[in-house]
CSV table of C-alpha atoms in Angstrom, one decimal:
chain,number,residue,atom,x,y,z
A,9,UNK,CA,66.2,102.8,60.8
A,10,UNK,CA,66.7,100.1,58.1
A,11,UNK,CA,67.7,97.5,60.7
A,12,UNK,CA,64.3,97.9,62.4
A,13,UNK,CA,62.1,97.6,59.3
A,14,UNK,CA,64.2,95.1,57.3
A,15,UNK,CA,63.3,91.8,59.0
A,16,UNK,CA,59.5,92.2,59.2
A,17,UNK,CA,59.1,93.5,55.6
A,18,UNK,CA,61.5,91.1,54.0
A,19,UNK,CA,59.7,88.7,51.6
A,20,UNK,CA,56.3,90.5,52.0
A,21,UNK,CA,54.2,92.6,49.6
A,22,UNK,CA,54.8,96.3,49.1
A,23,UNK,CA,51.6,97.0,51.0
A,24,UNK,CA,52.7,95.0,54.1
A,25,UNK,CA,56.1,96.7,54.0
A,26,UNK,CA,54.5,100.1,53.8
A,27,UNK,CA,52.5,99.4,56.9
A,28,UNK,CA,55.6,98.3,58.7
A,29,UNK,CA,57.5,101.5,57.6
A,30,UNK,CA,54.5,103.7,58.4
A,31,UNK,CA,54.3,102.2,61.9
A,32,UNK,CA,57.9,102.9,62.6
A,33,UNK,CA,57.7,106.4,61.1
A,34,UNK,CA,54.6,107.2,63.3
A,35,UNK,CA,56.4,106.2,66.4
A,36,UNK,CA,59.5,108.1,65.5
A,37,UNK,CA,57.5,111.2,64.5
A,38,UNK,CA,55.4,111.2,67.7
A,39,UNK,CA,58.4,111.0,70.0
A,40,UNK,CA,60.5,113.5,67.9
A,41,UNK,CA,57.6,115.9,68.1
A,42,UNK,CA,57.4,115.5,71.9
A,43,UNK,CA,61.2,116.1,72.1
A,44,UNK,CA,60.9,119.1,69.9
A,45,UNK,CA,58.1,120.6,71.9
A,46,UNK,CA,60.0,120.0,75.1
A,47,UNK,CA,63.1,121.7,73.7
A,48,UNK,CA,61.0,124.7,72.7
A,49,UNK,CA,59.5,124.9,76.2
A,50,UNK,CA,62.9,124.7,77.8
A,51,UNK,CA,64.5,127.1,75.3
A,52,UNK,CA,66.1,130.0,77.2
A,53,UNK,CA,65.9,128.2,80.5
A,54,UNK,CA,68.9,127.2,82.6
A,55,UNK,CA,71.1,124.5,81.1
A,56,UNK,CA,70.5,122.1,84.0
A,57,UNK,CA,67.0,121.5,82.6
A,58,UNK,CA,68.4,120.3,79.3
A,59,UNK,CA,70.3,117.6,81.3
A,60,UNK,CA,67.0,115.9,81.7
A,61,UNK,CA,66.6,115.6,78.0
A,62,UNK,CA,70.1,114.4,77.7
A,63,UNK,CA,69.5,111.6,80.2
A,64,UNK,CA,66.3,110.7,78.5
A,65,UNK,CA,68.1,110.5,75.2
A,66,UNK,CA,70.8,108.3,76.7
A,67,UNK,CA,68.2,105.9,78.1
A,68,UNK,CA,66.4,105.9,74.8
A,69,UNK,CA,69.6,104.9,73.0
A,70,UNK,CA,69.9,101.8,75.2
A,71,UNK,CA,66.2,101.0,74.8
A,72,UNK,CA,66.5,101.3,71.0
A,73,UNK,CA,69.2,98.7,71.1
A,74,UNK,CA,67.1,96.3,73.2
A,75,UNK,CA,64.1,96.8,70.9
A,76,UNK,CA,66.3,96.0,67.9
A,77,UNK,CA,67.4,92.8,69.6
A,78,UNK,CA,63.7,92.0,70.1
A,79,UNK,CA,62.9,92.7,66.5
A,80,UNK,CA,65.8,90.5,65.4
A,81,UNK,CA,64.6,87.7,67.7
A,82,UNK,CA,61.1,88.0,66.2
A,83,UNK,CA,62.6,87.7,62.7
A,84,UNK,CA,64.5,84.6,63.7
A,85,UNK,CA,61.3,83.1,65.2
A,86,UNK,CA,59.5,83.8,61.9
A,87,UNK,CA,62.3,82.2,59.9
A,88,UNK,CA,62.2,79.0,62.1
A,89,UNK,CA,58.4,78.9,61.7
A,90,UNK,CA,58.8,78.7,57.9
A,91,UNK,CA,59.8,75.1,58.2
A,92,UNK,CA,56.8,74.3,60.5
A,93,UNK,CA,54.4,76.0,58.1
A,94,UNK,CA,55.7,73.8,55.2
A,95,UNK,CA,55.3,70.7,57.3
A,96,UNK,CA,51.7,71.5,58.4
A,97,UNK,CA,49.0,70.3,56.0
A,98,UNK,CA,45.2,70.0,56.3
A,99,UNK,CA,45.5,66.3,56.2
A,100,UNK,CA,47.7,66.1,59.2
A,101,UNK,CA,44.6,66.1,61.5
A,102,UNK,CA,46.5,67.9,64.2
A,103,UNK,CA,44.7,71.2,63.8
A,104,UNK,CA,48.0,73.0,63.0
A,105,UNK,CA,46.9,74.3,59.7
A,106,UNK,CA,43.7,75.6,61.1
A,107,UNK,CA,45.5,77.4,63.9
A,108,UNK,CA,48.1,78.9,61.5
A,109,UNK,CA,46.1,82.1,60.7
A,110,UNK,CA,45.6,82.8,64.4
A,111,UNK,CA,49.3,82.4,65.1
A,112,UNK,CA,50.2,84.6,62.1
A,113,UNK,CA,47.8,87.3,63.3
A,114,UNK,CA,49.3,87.3,66.8
A,115,UNK,CA,52.8,87.4,65.3
A,116,UNK,CA,52.0,90.3,63.0
A,117,UNK,CA,50.4,92.2,66.0
A,118,UNK,CA,53.5,91.7,68.2
A,119,UNK,CA,55.7,92.7,65.3
A,120,UNK,CA,53.8,95.9,64.7
A,121,UNK,CA,54.0,96.8,68.3
A,122,UNK,CA,57.7,96.2,68.4
A,123,UNK,CA,58.3,98.3,65.2
A,124,UNK,CA,56.2,101.2,66.6
A,125,UNK,CA,58.0,101.0,70.0
A,126,UNK,CA,61.4,101.0,68.2
A,127,UNK,CA,60.4,104.1,66.2
A,128,UNK,CA,59.1,105.8,69.4
A,129,UNK,CA,62.3,105.1,71.3
A,130,UNK,CA,64.4,106.2,68.4
A,131,UNK,CA,62.7,109.6,68.2
A,132,UNK,CA,63.9,110.3,71.7
A,133,UNK,CA,67.5,109.8,70.7
A,134,UNK,CA,69.5,112.9,70.1
A,135,UNK,CA,70.9,111.6,66.8
A,136,UNK,CA,67.7,112.9,65.2
A,137,UNK,CA,67.9,116.3,66.9
A,138,UNK,CA,69.4,118.1,63.9
A,139,UNK,CA,66.3,117.2,61.9
A,140,UNK,CA,64.0,118.9,64.4
A,141,UNK,CA,66.3,121.8,65.2
A,142,UNK,CA,64.6,124.2,62.8
A,143,UNK,CA,61.6,124.1,65.1
A,144,UNK,CA,63.7,126.0,67.7
A,145,UNK,CA,64.3,128.8,65.2
A,146,UNK,CA,60.6,129.3,64.5
A,147,UNK,CA,59.2,132.6,65.7
A,148,UNK,CA,55.8,131.3,66.6
A,149,UNK,CA,54.4,128.2,68.3
A,150,UNK,CA,52.1,127.6,65.3
A,151,UNK,CA,55.0,127.5,62.9
A,152,UNK,CA,57.0,125.2,65.1
A,153,UNK,CA,54.1,122.8,65.6
A,154,UNK,CA,53.3,122.7,61.8
A,155,UNK,CA,57.0,121.9,61.2
A,156,UNK,CA,57.0,119.1,63.7
A,157,UNK,CA,53.7,117.7,62.2
A,158,UNK,CA,55.2,117.8,58.7
A,159,UNK,CA,58.3,116.1,60.1
A,160,UNK,CA,56.2,113.3,61.5
A,161,UNK,CA,54.2,112.9,58.2
A,162,UNK,CA,57.4,113.0,56.1
A,163,UNK,CA,59.1,110.3,58.3
A,164,UNK,CA,56.0,108.0,57.9
A,165,UNK,CA,56.0,108.5,54.2
A,166,UNK,CA,59.7,108.0,53.7
A,167,UNK,CA,59.9,104.9,55.9
A,168,UNK,CA,56.7,103.4,54.3
A,169,UNK,CA,58.2,103.8,50.8
A,170,UNK,CA,61.5,102.3,51.9
A,171,UNK,CA,60.0,99.3,53.7
A,172,UNK,CA,57.5,98.8,50.8
A,173,UNK,CA,60.3,98.8,48.3
A,174,UNK,CA,62.4,96.3,50.4
A,175,UNK,CA,59.4,94.0,50.8
A,176,UNK,CA,58.3,94.1,47.2
A,177,UNK,CA,61.8,93.7,45.7
A,178,UNK,CA,62.6,90.8,48.0
A,179,UNK,CA,59.3,89.1,47.3
A,180,UNK,CA,59.9,89.3,43.6
A,181,UNK,CA,63.4,87.9,44.1
A,182,UNK,CA,62.0,85.0,45.9
A,183,UNK,CA,59.4,84.3,43.2
A,184,UNK,CA,62.0,84.4,40.5
A,185,UNK,CA,64.5,82.2,42.4
A,186,UNK,CA,64.4,78.4,42.2
A,187,UNK,CA,65.9,78.2,45.7
A,188,UNK,CA,63.2,77.2,48.2
A,189,UNK,CA,65.6,78.2,51.1
A,190,UNK,CA,65.9,81.8,49.9
A,191,UNK,CA,63.0,83.2,51.9
A,192,UNK,CA,64.3,81.7,55.1
A,193,UNK,CA,67.9,82.9,54.4
A,194,UNK,CA,66.7,86.5,53.7
A,195,UNK,CA,64.7,86.5,56.9
A,196,UNK,CA,67.5,85.2,58.9
A,197,UNK,CA,70.1,87.5,57.3
A,198,UNK,CA,68.0,90.6,58.0
A,199,UNK,CA,67.3,89.4,61.5
A,200,UNK,CA,71.0,88.9,62.3
A,201,UNK,CA,71.6,92.5,60.9
A,202,UNK,CA,69.0,93.8,63.4
A,203,UNK,CA,70.7,91.9,66.2
A,204,UNK,CA,74.1,93.3,65.4
A,205,UNK,CA,72.7,96.8,65.1
A,206,UNK,CA,71.0,96.4,68.4
A,207,UNK,CA,74.1,95.2,70.1
A,208,UNK,CA,76.0,98.1,68.7
A,209,UNK,CA,73.4,100.6,70.0
A,210,UNK,CA,73.5,99.1,73.5
């Protein structure tokens, strides 16, 4: 979980980090809810039908790894762009500074999509199954659905707080440091962490 939200939230404000964490938590909560509902529907059915969920989980595990690699690559791209941003000035006359906000907006949009997709895929993985297992023990559909909704909201809140704390603490560290290379190093370090985690998942 941390490998996914670390690179994009590193060096940013707590609000930006919370948005990243909430996006991941929403994706994870939605897919976990879908998995929980599917398990409830198949409860008591022949075990062969559960094989479909197992295959889906296996595919999701591999997809999580590839999405982590993508997130890590995006982080490395952002780290490399830090040098370009420093070199671009309004006096350069090349229009680079004027185009910077558009480039940043596109980058943030692609990052948010990647984060949401990673959370979505991770929710289909069976490693989170014990968390939603209580839904299977509920006596009514209403209770099970409310539990899954609460799980989704709780995941969003927890990941938002975590990513917000990472972003804010790293941003303050950068401000207090006299090392101009620290932001780039933090971004690259967290991106390599995501790449290693992605390779491990695959």
